Structures are given as structure tokens and as C-alpha cells.
Amino acid sequence: MENDLHGEALIELVIAKVSTDGWETADMPDLDDEPVPLPAETLAALRLPDGRPLPPSLRRWLAFDSSLPVGLGWYPEAPAPDLAGAALSEAVDELYGFGSNEEVWSKMFAEFEPLLPGRCLPLVGGCDSRRLLYLGEPDSAGEYPVLVTDMDDLPYVAVMYPGLDVYLADEAGLLDLDFGTYTGLMDHPVYGARMREHAERTRLGAEGLEIQDLYAPEADTEES
């Protein structure tokens, strides 16, 4: 059963759930119209920004419906997908709409980019927080992490989901997940191992990082 809760197999369960009941949260674009599958030849040619293949979850979802990423702002229209993504600061600008404070907040989130140089794709969810798919390094399931950013006090970034598979399953109400904190899945019996892979590979750690944490090692070196 556990193998059914990762990657493409989990997306199959998500598809069955949303096809019958729709999304659990109000954040996701409606599925009132018929799904728009991405043509097989288009899907076969589609790649991540650096040329790597799509993660299993995204490949299976696009074979079911290519209109959802349009609703998430990943590309202008379903027939011609382009997963160019954006730098972290650019994606965060788009998600929050910083307005008059845009330059200040953008510069602060840009300070995370040496740590997180990969491209990002925006997702829905949150108020002071926002979610995005980070195309850095895949985990053992071939999936890329969903990061959370927060600007309630100081800029903060952490791994929130181990992949698009688990994120979509949560949005569909398919999983009973406990989020006492943003990083609450680190010790999850099914998803904890993948979460910890991403925490190590992104160097965000098990609790995420605030902006001042980026410079703590330098400060420790100077003091010693």
C-alpha cells in the first residue's frame, strides 16, 4: 500500500478523487470543465528548464489535465506548455504581489538564491506563506520538493512537501496530514524519508531557514 502513496501511483488516486469530488480546498482552480490531456507527443518532448525529464507526478498529471498548470500560472495556455520557471525571488514576487515593498522583499528573498539556484514554479495556498515547486535536485522517488516561503516577520523558506504528488494529494483531501508546523512532515511515517532527503539537498534543514540563518556560519567562523 505504501508504494501507492508516492509519485505516479499517488497521482492516480488524486485523479480518481478530484474527478468525482473536485478539490478539497478552495485554492485550486475548478475542474468544472472536462480535463484537457496534454497530447502524448507534446508530453514526450516536454522537459524541465535545464532539460531534465519531468517528475513522475507531473508527467502523469499532465496526461490527465494540462489546464491546471495554466491556472497556476506555469504557462499561458495548455496547447503550448513551457516550463521555464523563475528564480526564487521572481516567483515570490509573483506569488505575493509585494506592491510598494516589492524591491525590499525581492532583494531579501534573492539572498536565498545562492543556496537555492534552481527554477521555481508557483503553487496555490497560504496567506503570509506561499508554496512553490522547486526544481533543484529530485529525491529517490524522482520528485522535486514543494517549498514554503513566509514573510510574516523575516523572510523564511523551508521544505513543506516532498513533491508535487503529496502536495496535490493534500489539496484533494486524500491524505490526513498533520501540519503543526510548516515542516511537520519531516517525521511522517511515509513521507519523512523523502522530506529529509530534500532538507539535506537544499541545505534548508529540517526546520527551514530565516534570512539571518544564511549568515550564521560566517558569524561563527569570525567569532572563533
PDB file of N, CA and C in Angstrom, residues 5 33-35 37 47 49 57 59 67 69 78-79 103 109 120 149 163 169 173 196 198 208 219:
ATOM      1  N   LEU A   5       1.446   5.467  -2.436  1.00  0.00           N
ATOM      2  CA  LEU A   5       1.360   6.801  -1.868  1.00  0.00           C
ATOM      3  C   LEU A   5       2.510   7.698  -2.291  1.00  0.00           C
ATOM      4  N   ASP A  33     -14.922  22.132 -16.093  1.00  0.00           N
ATOM      5  CA  ASP A  33     -14.867  21.686 -17.482  1.00  0.00           C
ATOM      6  C   ASP A  33     -14.185  20.324 -17.569  1.00  0.00           C
ATOM      7  N   GLU A  34     -14.255  19.727 -18.739  1.00  0.00           N
ATOM      8  CA  GLU A  34     -13.583  18.454 -18.957  1.00  0.00           C
ATOM      9  C   GLU A  34     -12.070  18.638 -18.878  1.00  0.00           C
ATOM     10  N   PRO A  35     -11.345  17.660 -18.329  1.00  0.00           N
ATOM     11  CA  PRO A  35      -9.878  17.749 -18.323  1.00  0.00           C
ATOM     12  C   PRO A  35      -9.332  17.893 -19.740  1.00  0.00           C
ATOM     13  N   PRO A  37      -6.185  16.723 -21.544  1.00  0.00           N
ATOM     14  CA  PRO A  37      -4.922  15.972 -21.546  1.00  0.00           C
ATOM     15  C   PRO A  37      -3.914  16.595 -22.489  1.00  0.00           C
ATOM     16  N   ARG A  47      10.245  19.167 -21.215  1.00  0.00           N
ATOM     17  CA  ARG A  47      11.332  18.993 -20.265  1.00  0.00           C
ATOM     18  C   ARG A  47      11.309  20.110 -19.221  1.00  0.00           C
ATOM     19  N   PRO A  49      13.316  23.126 -17.090  1.00  0.00           N
ATOM     20  CA  PRO A  49      14.116  24.203 -17.684  1.00  0.00           C
ATOM     21  C   PRO A  49      15.532  23.815 -18.072  1.00  0.00           C
ATOM     22  N   SER A  57       5.066  12.534 -11.044  1.00  0.00           N
ATOM     23  CA  SER A  57       3.772  13.109 -10.674  1.00  0.00           C
ATOM     24  C   SER A  57       3.281  14.097 -11.724  1.00  0.00           C
ATOM     25  N   ARG A  59       4.284  14.404 -14.902  1.00  0.00           N
ATOM     26  CA  ARG A  59       4.045  13.730 -16.175  1.00  0.00           C
ATOM     27  C   ARG A  59       2.666  13.064 -16.195  1.00  0.00           C
ATOM     28  N   SER A  67      -4.610  21.797 -18.117  1.00  0.00           N
ATOM     29  CA  SER A  67      -5.140  23.129 -17.822  1.00  0.00           C
ATOM     30  C   SER A  67      -4.819  23.588 -16.406  1.00  0.00           C
ATOM     31  N   PRO A  69      -1.905  23.563 -14.678  1.00  0.00           N
ATOM     32  CA  PRO A  69      -0.742  24.451 -14.625  1.00  0.00           C
ATOM     33  C   PRO A  69      -1.003  25.827 -15.240  1.00  0.00           C
ATOM     34  N   ALA A  78      -2.699  25.791 -22.496  1.00  0.00           N
ATOM     35  CA  ALA A  78      -2.419  24.353 -22.441  1.00  0.00           C
ATOM     36  C   ALA A  78      -1.770  23.789 -23.706  1.00  0.00           C
ATOM     37  N   PRO A  79      -2.157  24.211 -24.912  1.00  0.00           N
ATOM     38  CA  PRO A  79      -1.575  23.556 -26.102  1.00  0.00           C
ATOM     39  C   PRO A  79      -0.077  23.775 -26.283  1.00  0.00           C
ATOM     40  N   GLU A 103      10.586  45.838  -3.975  1.00  0.00           N
ATOM     41  CA  GLU A 103      12.034  45.821  -4.143  1.00  0.00           C
ATOM     42  C   GLU A 103      12.726  45.315  -2.882  1.00  0.00           C
ATOM     43  N   PHE A 109      14.543  37.944  -0.461  1.00  0.00           N
ATOM     44  CA  PHE A 109      14.386  36.559  -0.902  1.00  0.00           C
ATOM     45  C   PHE A 109      15.470  36.180  -1.913  1.00  0.00           C
ATOM     46  N   CYS A 120      11.796  27.850 -10.181  1.00  0.00           N
ATOM     47  CA  CYS A 120      10.630  27.634  -9.323  1.00  0.00           C
ATOM     48  C   CYS A 120       9.346  27.800 -10.124  1.00  0.00           C
ATOM     49  N   THR A 149       7.385  29.590   1.523  1.00  0.00           N
ATOM     50  CA  THR A 149       8.030  30.848   1.885  1.00  0.00           C
ATOM     51  C   THR A 149       7.089  31.597   2.817  1.00  0.00           C
ATOM     52  N   GLY A 163       7.052  16.476  -2.602  1.00  0.00           N
ATOM     53  CA  GLY A 163       6.864  16.513  -4.048  1.00  0.00           C
ATOM     54  C   GLY A 163       5.483  17.000  -4.434  1.00  0.00           C
ATOM     55  N   ALA A 169      -2.152  15.636  -3.535  1.00  0.00           N
ATOM     56  CA  ALA A 169      -2.977  14.737  -2.732  1.00  0.00           C
ATOM     57  C   ALA A 169      -3.551  15.461  -1.520  1.00  0.00           C
ATOM     58  N   GLY A 173      -7.580  16.505  -0.503  1.00  0.00           N
ATOM     59  CA  GLY A 173      -8.155  15.938   0.707  1.00  0.00           C
ATOM     60  C   GLY A 173      -7.993  14.440   0.788  1.00  0.00           C
ATOM     61  N   ARG A 196      13.340  14.453   4.416  1.00  0.00           N
ATOM     62  CA  ARG A 196      14.707  14.636   4.926  1.00  0.00           C
ATOM     63  C   ARG A 196      15.734  14.644   3.795  1.00  0.00           C
ATOM     64  N   HIS A 198      15.214  16.023   0.898  1.00  0.00           N
ATOM     65  CA  HIS A 198      15.163  17.389   0.362  1.00  0.00           C
ATOM     66  C   HIS A 198      15.741  18.402   1.351  1.00  0.00           C
ATOM     67  N   GLY A 208      13.827  24.533   8.204  1.00  0.00           N
ATOM     68  CA  GLY A 208      13.860  25.682   7.313  1.00  0.00           C
ATOM     69  C   GLY A 208      14.812  26.755   7.815  1.00  0.00           C
ATOM     70  N   ALA A 219      29.286  34.032  10.760  1.00  0.00           N
ATOM     71  CA  ALA A 219      29.452  34.686  12.046  1.00  0.00           C
ATOM     72  C   ALA A 219      30.206  33.795  13.016  1.00  0.00           C
TER      73      ALA A 219
END
